[in-house]
Coordinates of C-alpha atoms (C1' of nucleotides) in Angstrom, one line a residue:
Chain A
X677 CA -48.2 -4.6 20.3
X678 CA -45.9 -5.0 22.9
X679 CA -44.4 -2.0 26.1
X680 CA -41.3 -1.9 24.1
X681 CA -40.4 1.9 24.3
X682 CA -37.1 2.7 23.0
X683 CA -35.6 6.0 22.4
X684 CA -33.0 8.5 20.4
X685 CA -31.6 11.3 22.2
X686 CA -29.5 13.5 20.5
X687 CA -27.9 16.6 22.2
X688 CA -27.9 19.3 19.9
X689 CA -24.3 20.5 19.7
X690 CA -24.2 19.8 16.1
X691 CA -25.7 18.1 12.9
X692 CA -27.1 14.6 12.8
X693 CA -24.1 12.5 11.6
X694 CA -23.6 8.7 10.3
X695 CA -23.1 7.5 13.6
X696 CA -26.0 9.2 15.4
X697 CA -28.3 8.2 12.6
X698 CA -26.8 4.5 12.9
X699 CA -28.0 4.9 16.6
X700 CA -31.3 5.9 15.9
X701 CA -31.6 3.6 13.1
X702 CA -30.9 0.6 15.1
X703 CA -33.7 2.1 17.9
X704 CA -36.6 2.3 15.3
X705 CA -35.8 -0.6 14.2
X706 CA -35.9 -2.5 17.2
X707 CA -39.3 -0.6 18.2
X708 CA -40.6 -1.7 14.7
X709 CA -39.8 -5.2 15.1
X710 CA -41.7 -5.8 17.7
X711 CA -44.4 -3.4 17.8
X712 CA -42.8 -0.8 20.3
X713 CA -42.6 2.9 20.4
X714 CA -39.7 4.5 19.2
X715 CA -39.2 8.4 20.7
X716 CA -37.2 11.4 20.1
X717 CA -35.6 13.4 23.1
X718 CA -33.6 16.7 22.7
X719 CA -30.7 16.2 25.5
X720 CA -30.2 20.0 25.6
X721 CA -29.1 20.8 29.5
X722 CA -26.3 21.8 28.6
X723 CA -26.8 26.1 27.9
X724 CA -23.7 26.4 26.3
X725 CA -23.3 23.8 23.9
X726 CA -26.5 23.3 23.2
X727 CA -28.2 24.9 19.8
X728 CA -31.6 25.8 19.2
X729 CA -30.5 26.0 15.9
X730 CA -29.6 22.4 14.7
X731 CA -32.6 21.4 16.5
X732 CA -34.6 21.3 13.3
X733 CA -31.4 19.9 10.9
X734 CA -31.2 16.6 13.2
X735 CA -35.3 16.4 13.2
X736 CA -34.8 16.8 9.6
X737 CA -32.7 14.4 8.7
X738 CA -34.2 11.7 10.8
X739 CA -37.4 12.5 8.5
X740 CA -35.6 12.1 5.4
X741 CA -34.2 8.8 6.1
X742 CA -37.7 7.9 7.3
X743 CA -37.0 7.5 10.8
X744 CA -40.5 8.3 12.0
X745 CA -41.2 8.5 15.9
X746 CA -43.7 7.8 18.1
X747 CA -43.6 10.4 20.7
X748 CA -41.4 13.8 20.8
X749 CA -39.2 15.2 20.3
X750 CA -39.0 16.3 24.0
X751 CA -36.8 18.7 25.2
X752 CA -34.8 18.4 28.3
X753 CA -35.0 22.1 29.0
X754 CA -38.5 21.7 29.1
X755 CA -38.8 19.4 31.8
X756 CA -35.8 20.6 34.3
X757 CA -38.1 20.9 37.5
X758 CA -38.3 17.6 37.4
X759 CA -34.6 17.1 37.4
X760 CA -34.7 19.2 40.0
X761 CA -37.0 17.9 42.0
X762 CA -35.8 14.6 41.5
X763 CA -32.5 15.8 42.7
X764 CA -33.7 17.5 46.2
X765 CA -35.2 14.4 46.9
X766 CA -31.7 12.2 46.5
X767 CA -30.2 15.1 48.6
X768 CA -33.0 14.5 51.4
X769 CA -32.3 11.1 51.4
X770 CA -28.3 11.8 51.8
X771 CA -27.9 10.0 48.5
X772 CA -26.8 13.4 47.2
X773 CA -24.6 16.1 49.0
X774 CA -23.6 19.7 48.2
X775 CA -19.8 20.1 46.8
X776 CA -18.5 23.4 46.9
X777 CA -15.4 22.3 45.1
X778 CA -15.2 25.1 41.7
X779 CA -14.5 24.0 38.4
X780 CA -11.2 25.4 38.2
X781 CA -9.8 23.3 41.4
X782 CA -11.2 20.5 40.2
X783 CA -9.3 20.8 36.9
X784 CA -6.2 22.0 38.6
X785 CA -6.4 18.7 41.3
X786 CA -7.4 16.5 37.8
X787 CA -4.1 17.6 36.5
X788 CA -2.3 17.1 39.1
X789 CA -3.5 13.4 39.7
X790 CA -2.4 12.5 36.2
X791 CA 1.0 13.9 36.4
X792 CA 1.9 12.0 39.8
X793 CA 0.2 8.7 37.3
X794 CA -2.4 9.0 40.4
X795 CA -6.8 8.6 39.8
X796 CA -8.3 11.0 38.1
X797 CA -11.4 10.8 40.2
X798 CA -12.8 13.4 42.5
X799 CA -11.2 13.2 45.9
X800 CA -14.6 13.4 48.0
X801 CA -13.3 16.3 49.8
X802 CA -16.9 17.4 49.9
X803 CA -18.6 13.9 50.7
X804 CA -18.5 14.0 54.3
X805 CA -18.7 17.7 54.9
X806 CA -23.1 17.6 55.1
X807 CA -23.2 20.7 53.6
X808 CA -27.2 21.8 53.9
X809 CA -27.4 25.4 52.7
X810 CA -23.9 26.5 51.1
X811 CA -23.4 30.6 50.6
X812 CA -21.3 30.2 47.7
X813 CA -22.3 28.2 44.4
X814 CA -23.0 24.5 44.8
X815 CA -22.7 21.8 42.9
X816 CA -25.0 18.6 43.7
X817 CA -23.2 15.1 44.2
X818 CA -24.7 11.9 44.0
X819 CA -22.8 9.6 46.6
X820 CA -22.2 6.2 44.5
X821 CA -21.4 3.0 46.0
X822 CA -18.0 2.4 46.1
X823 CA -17.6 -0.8 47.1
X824 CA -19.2 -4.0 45.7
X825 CA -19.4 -4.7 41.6
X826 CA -21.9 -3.3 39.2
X827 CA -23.0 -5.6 36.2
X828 CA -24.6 -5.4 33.3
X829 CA -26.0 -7.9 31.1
X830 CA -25.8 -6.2 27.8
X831 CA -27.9 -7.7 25.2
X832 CA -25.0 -7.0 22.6
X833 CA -21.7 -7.7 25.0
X834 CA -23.1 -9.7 27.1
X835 CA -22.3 -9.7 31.2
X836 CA -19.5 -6.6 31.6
X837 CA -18.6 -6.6 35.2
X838 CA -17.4 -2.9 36.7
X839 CA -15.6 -2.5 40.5
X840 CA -17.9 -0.1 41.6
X841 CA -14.5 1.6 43.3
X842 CA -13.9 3.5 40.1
X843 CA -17.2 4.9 40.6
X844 CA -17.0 8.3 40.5
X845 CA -19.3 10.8 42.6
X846 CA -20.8 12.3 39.5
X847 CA -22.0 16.0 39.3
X848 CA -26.3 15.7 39.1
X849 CA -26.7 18.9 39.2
X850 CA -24.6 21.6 38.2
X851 CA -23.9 25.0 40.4
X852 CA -26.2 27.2 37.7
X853 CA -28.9 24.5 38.5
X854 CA -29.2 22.7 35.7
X855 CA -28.6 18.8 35.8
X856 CA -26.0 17.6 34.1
X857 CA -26.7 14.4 31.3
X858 CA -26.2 11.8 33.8
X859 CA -29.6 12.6 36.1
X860 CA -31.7 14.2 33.1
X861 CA -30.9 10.7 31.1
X862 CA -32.0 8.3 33.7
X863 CA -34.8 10.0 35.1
X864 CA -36.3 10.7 31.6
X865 CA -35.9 7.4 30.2
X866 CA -37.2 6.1 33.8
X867 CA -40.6 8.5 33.5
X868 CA -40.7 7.8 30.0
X869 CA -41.0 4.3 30.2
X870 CA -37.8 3.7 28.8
X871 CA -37.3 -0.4 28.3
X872 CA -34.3 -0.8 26.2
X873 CA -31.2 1.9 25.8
X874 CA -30.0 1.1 22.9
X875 CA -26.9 3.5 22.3
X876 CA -23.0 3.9 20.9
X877 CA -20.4 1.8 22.5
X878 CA -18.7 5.3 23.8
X879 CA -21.1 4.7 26.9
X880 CA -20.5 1.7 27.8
X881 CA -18.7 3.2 31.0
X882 CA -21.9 5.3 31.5
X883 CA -23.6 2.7 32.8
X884 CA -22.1 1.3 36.1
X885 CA -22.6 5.5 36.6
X886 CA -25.8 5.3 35.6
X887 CA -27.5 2.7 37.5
X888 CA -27.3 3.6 40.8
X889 CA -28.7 6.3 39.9
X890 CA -31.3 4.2 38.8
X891 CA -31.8 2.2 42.1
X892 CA -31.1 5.3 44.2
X893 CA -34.1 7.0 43.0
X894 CA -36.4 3.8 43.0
X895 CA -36.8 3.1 39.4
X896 CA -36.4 -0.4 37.4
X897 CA -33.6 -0.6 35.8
X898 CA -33.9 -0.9 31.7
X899 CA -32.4 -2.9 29.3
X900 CA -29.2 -1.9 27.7
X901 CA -27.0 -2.5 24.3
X902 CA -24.6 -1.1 23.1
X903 CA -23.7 -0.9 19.6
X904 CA -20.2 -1.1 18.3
X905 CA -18.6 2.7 17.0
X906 CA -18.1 3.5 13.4
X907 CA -15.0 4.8 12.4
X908 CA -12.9 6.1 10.1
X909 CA -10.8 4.9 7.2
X910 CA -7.7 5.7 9.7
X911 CA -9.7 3.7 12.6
X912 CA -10.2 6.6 14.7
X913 CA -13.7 8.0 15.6
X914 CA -15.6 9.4 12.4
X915 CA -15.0 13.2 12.1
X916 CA -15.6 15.9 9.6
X917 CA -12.4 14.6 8.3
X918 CA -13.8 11.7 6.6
X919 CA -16.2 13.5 4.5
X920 CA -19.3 14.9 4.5
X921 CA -20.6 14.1 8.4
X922 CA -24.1 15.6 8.3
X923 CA -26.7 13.1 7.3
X924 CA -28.5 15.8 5.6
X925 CA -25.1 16.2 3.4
X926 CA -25.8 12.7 2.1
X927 CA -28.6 14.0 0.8
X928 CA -27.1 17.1 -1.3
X929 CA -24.4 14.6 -2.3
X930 CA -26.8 12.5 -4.1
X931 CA -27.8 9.8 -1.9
X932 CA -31.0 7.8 -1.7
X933 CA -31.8 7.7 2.0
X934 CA -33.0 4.1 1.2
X935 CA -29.6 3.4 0.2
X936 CA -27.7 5.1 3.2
X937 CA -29.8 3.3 5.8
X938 CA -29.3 0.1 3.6
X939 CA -25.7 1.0 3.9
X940 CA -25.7 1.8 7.8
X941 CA -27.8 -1.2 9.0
X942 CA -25.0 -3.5 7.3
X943 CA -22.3 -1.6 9.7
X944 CA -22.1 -3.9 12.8
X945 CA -25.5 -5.9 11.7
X946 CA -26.0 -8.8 9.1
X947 CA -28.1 -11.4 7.9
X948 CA -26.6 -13.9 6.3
X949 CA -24.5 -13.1 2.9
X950 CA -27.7 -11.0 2.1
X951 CA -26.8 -7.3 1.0
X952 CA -29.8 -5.1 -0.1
X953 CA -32.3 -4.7 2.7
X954 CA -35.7 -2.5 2.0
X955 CA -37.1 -1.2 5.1
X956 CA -39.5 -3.6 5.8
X957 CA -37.4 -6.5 5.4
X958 CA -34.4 -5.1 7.7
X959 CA -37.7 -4.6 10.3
X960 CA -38.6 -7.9 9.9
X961 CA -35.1 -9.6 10.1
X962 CA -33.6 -7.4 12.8
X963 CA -32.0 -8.6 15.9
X964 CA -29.6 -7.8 18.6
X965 CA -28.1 -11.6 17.9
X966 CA -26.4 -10.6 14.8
X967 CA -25.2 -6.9 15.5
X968 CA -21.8 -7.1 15.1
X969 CA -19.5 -6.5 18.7
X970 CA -16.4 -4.6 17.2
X971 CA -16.5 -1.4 15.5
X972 CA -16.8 -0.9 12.1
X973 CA -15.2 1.6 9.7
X974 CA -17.0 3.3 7.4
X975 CA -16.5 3.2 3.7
X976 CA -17.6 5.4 0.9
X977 CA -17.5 3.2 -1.8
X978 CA -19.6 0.2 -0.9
X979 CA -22.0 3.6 0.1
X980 CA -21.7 4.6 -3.1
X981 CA -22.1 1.1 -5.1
X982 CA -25.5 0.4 -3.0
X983 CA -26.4 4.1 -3.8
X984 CA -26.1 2.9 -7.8
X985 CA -28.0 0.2 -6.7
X986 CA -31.0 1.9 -5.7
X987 CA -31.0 4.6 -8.8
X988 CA -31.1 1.0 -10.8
X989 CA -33.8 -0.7 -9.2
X990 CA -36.0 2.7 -8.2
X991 CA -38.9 3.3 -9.9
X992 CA -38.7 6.0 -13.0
X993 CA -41.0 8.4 -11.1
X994 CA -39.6 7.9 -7.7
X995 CA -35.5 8.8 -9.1
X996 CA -37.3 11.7 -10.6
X997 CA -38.9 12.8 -8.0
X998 CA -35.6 12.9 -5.9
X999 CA -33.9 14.1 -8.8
X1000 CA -36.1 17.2 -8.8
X1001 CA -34.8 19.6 -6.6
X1002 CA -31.3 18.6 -7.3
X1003 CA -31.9 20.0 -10.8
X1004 CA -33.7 22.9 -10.1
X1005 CA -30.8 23.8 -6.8
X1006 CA -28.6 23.7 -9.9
X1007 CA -30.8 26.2 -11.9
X1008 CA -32.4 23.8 -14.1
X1009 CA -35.9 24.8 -14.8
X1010 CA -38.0 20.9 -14.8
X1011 CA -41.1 22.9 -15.6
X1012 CA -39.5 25.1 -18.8
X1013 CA -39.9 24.7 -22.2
X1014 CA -36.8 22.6 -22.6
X1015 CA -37.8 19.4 -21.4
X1016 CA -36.9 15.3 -23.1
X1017 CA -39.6 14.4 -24.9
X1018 CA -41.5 12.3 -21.9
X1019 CA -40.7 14.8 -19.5
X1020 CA -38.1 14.0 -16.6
X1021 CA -39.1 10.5 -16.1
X1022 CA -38.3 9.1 -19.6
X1023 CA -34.5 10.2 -19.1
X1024 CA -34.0 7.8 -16.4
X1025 CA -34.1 4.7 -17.3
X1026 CA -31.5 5.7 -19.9
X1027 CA -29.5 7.1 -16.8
X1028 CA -29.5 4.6 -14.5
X1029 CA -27.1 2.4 -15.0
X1030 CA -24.8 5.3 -15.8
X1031 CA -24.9 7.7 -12.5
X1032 CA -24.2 6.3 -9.1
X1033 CA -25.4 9.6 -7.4
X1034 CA -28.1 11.6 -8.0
X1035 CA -25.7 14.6 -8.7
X1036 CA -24.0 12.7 -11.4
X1037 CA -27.3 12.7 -12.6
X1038 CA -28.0 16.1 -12.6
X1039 CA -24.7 15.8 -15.0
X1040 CA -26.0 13.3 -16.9
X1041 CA -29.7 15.0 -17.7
X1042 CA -28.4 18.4 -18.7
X1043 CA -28.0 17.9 -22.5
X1044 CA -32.1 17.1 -22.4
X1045 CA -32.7 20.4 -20.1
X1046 CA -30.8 22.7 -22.1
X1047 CA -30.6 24.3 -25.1
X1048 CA -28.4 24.8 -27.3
X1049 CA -26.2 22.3 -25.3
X1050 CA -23.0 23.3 -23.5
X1051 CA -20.5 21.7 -26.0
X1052 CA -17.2 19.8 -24.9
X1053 CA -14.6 21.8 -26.8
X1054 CA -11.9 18.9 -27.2
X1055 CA -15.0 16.1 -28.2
X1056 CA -15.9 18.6 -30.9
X1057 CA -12.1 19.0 -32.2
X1058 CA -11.9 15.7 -32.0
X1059 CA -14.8 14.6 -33.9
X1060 CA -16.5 17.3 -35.4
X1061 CA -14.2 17.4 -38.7
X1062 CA -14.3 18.1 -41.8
X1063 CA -14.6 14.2 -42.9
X1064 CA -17.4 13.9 -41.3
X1065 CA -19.6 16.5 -42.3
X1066 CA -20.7 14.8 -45.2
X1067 CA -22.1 12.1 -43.5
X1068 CA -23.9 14.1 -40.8
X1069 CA -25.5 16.6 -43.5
X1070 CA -26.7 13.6 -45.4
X1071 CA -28.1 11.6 -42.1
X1072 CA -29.9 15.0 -41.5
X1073 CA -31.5 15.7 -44.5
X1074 CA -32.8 11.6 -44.8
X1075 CA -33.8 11.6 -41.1
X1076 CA -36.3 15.3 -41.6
X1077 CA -38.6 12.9 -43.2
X1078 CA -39.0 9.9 -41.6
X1079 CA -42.4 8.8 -40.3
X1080 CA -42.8 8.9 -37.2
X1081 CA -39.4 9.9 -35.6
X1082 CA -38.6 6.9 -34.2
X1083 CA -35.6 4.0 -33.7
X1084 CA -37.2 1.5 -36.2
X1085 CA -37.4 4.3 -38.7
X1086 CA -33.8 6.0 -38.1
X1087 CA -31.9 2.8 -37.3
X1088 CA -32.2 1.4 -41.2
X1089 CA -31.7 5.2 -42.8
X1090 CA -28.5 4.9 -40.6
X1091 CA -27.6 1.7 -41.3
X1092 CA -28.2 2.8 -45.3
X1093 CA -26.0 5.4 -44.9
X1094 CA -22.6 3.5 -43.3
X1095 CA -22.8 1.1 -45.6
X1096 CA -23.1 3.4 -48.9
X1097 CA -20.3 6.1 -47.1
X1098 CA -18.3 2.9 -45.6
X1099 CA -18.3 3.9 -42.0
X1100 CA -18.5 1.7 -39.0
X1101 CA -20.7 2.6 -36.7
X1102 CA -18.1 4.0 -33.9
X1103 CA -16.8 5.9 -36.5
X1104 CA -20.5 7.9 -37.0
X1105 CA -22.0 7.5 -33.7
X1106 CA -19.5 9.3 -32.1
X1107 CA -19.4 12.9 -34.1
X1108 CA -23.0 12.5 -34.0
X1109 CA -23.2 11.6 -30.4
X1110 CA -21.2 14.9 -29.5
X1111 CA -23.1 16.7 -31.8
X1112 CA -26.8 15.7 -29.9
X1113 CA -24.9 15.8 -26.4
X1114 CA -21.9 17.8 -26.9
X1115 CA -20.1 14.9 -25.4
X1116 CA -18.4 12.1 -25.8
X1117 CA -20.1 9.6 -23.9
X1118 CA -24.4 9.5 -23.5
X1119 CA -26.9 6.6 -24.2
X1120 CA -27.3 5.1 -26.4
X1121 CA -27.2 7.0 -30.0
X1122 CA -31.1 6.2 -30.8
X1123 CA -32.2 6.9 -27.3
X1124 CA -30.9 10.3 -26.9
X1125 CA -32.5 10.8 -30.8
X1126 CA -35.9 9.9 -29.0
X1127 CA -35.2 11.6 -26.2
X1128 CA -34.4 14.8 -28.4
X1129 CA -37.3 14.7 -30.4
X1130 CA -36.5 15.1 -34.6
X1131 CA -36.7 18.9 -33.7
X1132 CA -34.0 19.3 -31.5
X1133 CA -31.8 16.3 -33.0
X1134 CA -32.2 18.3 -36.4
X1135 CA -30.9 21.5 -35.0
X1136 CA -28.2 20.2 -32.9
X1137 CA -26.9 18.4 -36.2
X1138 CA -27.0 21.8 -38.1
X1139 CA -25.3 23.9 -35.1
X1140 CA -22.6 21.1 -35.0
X1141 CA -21.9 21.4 -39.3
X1142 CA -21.7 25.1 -38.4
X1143 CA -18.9 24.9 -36.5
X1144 CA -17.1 22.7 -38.7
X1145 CA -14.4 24.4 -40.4
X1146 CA -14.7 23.8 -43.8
X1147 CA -12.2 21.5 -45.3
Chain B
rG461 C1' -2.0 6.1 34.1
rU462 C1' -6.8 3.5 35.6
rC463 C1' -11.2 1.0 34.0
rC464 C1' -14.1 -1.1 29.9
rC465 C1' -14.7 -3.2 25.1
rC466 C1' -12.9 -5.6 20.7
rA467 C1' -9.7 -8.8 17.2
rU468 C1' -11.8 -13.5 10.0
rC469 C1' -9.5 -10.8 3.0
rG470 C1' -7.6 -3.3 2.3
rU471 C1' -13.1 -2.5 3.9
rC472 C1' -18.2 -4.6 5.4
rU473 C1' -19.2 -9.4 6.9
rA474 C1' -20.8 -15.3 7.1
rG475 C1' -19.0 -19.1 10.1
rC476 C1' -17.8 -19.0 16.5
rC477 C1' -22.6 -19.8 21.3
rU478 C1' -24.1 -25.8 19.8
rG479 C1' -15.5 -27.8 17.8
rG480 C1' -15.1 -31.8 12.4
rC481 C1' -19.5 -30.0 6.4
rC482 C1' -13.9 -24.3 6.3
rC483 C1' -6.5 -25.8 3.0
rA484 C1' -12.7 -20.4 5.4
rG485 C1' -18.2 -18.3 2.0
rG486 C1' -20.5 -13.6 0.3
rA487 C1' -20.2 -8.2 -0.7
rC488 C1' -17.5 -3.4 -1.9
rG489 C1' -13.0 -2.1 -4.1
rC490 C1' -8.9 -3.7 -7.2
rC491 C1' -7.0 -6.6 -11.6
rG492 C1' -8.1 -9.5 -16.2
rG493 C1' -11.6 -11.2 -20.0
rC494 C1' -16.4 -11.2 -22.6
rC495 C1' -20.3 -8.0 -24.6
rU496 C1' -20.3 -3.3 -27.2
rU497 C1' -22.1 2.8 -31.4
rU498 C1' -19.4 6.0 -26.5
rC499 C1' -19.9 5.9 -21.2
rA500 C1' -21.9 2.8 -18.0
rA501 C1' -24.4 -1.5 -16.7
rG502 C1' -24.3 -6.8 -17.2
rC503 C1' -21.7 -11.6 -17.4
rC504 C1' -17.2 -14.7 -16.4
rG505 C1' -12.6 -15.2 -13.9
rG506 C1' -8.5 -13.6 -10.5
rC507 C1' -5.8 -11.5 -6.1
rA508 C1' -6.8 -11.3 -1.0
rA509 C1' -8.0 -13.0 5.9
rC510 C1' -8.9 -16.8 10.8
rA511 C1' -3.2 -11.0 14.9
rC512 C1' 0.6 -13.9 17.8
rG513 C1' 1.9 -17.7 21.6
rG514 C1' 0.4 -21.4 24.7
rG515 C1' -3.1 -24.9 26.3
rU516 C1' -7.9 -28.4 26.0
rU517 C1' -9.2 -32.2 22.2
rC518 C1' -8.7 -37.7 18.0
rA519 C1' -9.9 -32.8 15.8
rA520 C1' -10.0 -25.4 16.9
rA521 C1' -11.4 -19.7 12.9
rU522 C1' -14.7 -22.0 16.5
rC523 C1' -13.4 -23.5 23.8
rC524 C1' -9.6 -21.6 27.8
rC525 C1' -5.3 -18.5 29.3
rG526 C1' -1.6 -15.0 28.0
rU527 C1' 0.7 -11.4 24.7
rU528 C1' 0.3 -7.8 21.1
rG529 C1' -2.6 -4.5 18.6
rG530 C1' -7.0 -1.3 18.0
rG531 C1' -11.0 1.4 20.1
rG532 C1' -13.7 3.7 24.1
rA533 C1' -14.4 6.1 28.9
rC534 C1' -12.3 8.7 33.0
rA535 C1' -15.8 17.0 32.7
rC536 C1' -20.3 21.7 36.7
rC537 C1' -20.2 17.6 27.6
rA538 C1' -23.7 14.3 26.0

RNA sequence: GUCCCCAUCGUCUAGCCUGGCCCAGGACGCCGGCCUUUCAAGCCGGCAACACGGGUUCAAAUCCCGUUGGGGACACCA
């Protein structure tokens, strides 16, 4: 055990993406490591971008990928008198003061800073005014030091020095009385114990804001480290335009959350040349040392190839067990009367190597769940002919009575029957292998016999001779 | 514009702190071959990088400075 408490705090203005999950990923890890708590907070203070309603998606997917918490989630909203609270008190001790600047002039006097190439920071108009009980609506200042330096020792960046003269005098709390992210943040991670903040490169500028805040209000100051962005194949921040966003996308796409974390902890951290990580070794082998400092971009493919990866070295049960709802989302009934003959489970191995997402495999599994099998129009004009029908009537008729149905009593009747009609085996397997599959690629020829059962293999010969024209 | 961060193959990265083992290693992708009843998988091989310029040093991918490039932040968003 160690008083490592660490923390994810999403603000629920949208869905869990790649890079908050990267976040949060490199947080439980950390707490794991060493024996720390790792805890969920709902930054929600702000009314209007907030949603109640992707609350439960982000909660979601950090459950799928088996990001399991300690404490939480909390909800900022729950907690505002503290803010509050905490606020009156820096106002009491003039570390605070009232602004009754609006939004609107603020943005107009932004503006016009920028166009004469000026600071865009607040002008203090407010600062010296002592405002104690303003009429009109009031936003609450915090006064930050504006002289001196600010700096950080970030366990990732190392020392980053700020001129605290660039120090804004940030909002705390806003005119409708809600704090704004900057107070809520630092006075929740300093109540909840908060150690390290581990969080996304974007607030690295944060910080120097941040911790006065900090001082002002008489709490240590925790540890911080900020991890590098991920980005795009164009290098700019990861958007919806790069794909699916939503972790919980991954999922429906086909992806193994073992294989998506695998792929995430590789952006910005390594170990060596070492590639495939299970969770317990990534917990046992994490560290801030090797977490990469400059952003990385995200690509698809090496997701993809380590998704493969997974389906290939998963158990049988475990693939169909994810596999499961995938099938029956696609109106597949795993529970019918139409099942391979060993159920589900038995079609994987025979899979595997073959689908690198657990859609594909949906693709892959149908000519076992269905029947009579959807049939691939060109593959059947192009080896369902004439020619071949002999062959496939006569394979039929020897295979009906074989004992038991199996590949070391089909595989010589097969091998009888090339020889004596002088066929090569590409030249039978294939009309026979769209005949069981009604497509031109599958496993292999005896597999998908076993997996059919004589029964179905039978019938699926007979419907394919009936479409034959004859010659 | 101001401030901050970053810079090794197309991409993820090892190496950098503690200079020589690096005319730079691994992985994805791509290309070629082998295997083969299809499709995959597998195996073998190939292409491909220290951003640039100055220093320091016997020696620099590794240390220092600058340039360029990229990213981020500058809200009553988080």
């Amino acid at each position: 055990m160690s008083d490592i408490r660490v923390r994810f705090a999403p603000s629920p203005t949208g869905y869990l993406h790649i890079g908050g999950l990267r976040t949060a990923l490199f947080n439980w890890l950390f707490a794991r490591r060493h024996g720390g708590k790792f805890i969920v907070r709902i930054e929600d203070t702000d009314r209007h971008r907030s949603m109640d309603e992707v609350i439960e998606p982000i909660v979601n997917g950090l459950r799928w990928t088996g990001l399991d918490w300690d404490e939480g989630p909390y909800r900022q909203t729950e907690r505002l008198d503290l803010y509050r609270h905490k606020a009156m008190t820096l106002l009491e001790q003039g570390r605070a003061y009232w602004c009754v600047c609006t939004p609107e002039e603020l943005d107009v006097r932004r503006k016009a800073a920028q166009a004469r190439g000026e600071s865009v920071q607040y002008d203090g108009r407010c600062r010296a005014r002592g405002l104690t009980a303003p009429a009109e609506p009031a936003a609450l200042r915090f006064r930050s030091p504006h002289t001196g330096h600010t700096v950080i020792d970030d366990l990732i960046k190392g020392s980053i020095v700020f001129d605290n003269a660039v120090l804004d005098d940030l909002i705390i709390l806003r005119s409708n009385g809600y704090p704004t992210y900057h107070l809520s943040v630092v006075v929740d991670d300093a109540l909840m114990g908060i150690t390290h903040v581990i969080r996304g490169d974007d607030h690295v500028t944060n910080t120097p804001r941040q911790v006065p805040l900090f001082e002002a209000l008489g709490y240590p100051v925790p540890r911080f480290a900020h991890l590098p962005m991920i980005l795009g194949a164009d290098k700019s921040r990861l958007s919806k335009r790069h794909g699916a966003t939503s972790v919980l996308a991954y999922r429906d796409m086909g992806y193994l959350p073992d294989a998506l974390v695998n792929y995430l902890v590789r952006l910005g951290w390594s170990h060596g040349d070492q590639e495939i990580f299970s969770m317990r070794d990534m917990i046992e082998k994490f560290s801030f040392d090797h977490v990469q400092t400059s952003a990385a971009v995200f690509n698809p493919e090496k997701l993809q190839w380590l998704n493969a990866e997974y389906i290939k070295q998963g158990t049988s049960r475990c693939i169909a067990e994810q596999l499961r709802p995938l099938l029956e989302q696609q109106g597949y009934d795993c529970n019918g009367p139409v099942q391979p003959r060993g159920g589900l489970e038995a079609v994987i191995p025979h899979l595997r190597t073959r689908a690198k997402t657990l859609v594909e495999m949906v693709e892959w599994t149908m000519p076992y769940l269905t029947e009579p099998v959807a049939m691939d129009e060109a593959a059947a004009a192009k080896f369902l002919t004439p020619a071949m029908a002999p062959s496939l009537k006569k394979f039929a008729e020897r295979v009906k009575t074989v004992e038991p149905f199996s590949q070391e009593t089909v595989a010589p009747v097969l091998q009888a029957l090339l020889e004596e009609d002088r066929l090569k085996m590409g030249a039978f397997a294939q009309p026979l292998r769209v005949a069981l599959t009604g497509r031109t690629f599958s496993p292999g020829i005896y597999e998908v016999m076993d997996l059919l059962g004589r029964e179905r293999t039978l019938r699926r010969i007979d419907h394919a001779l009936q479409r034959i024209p004859p010659s």
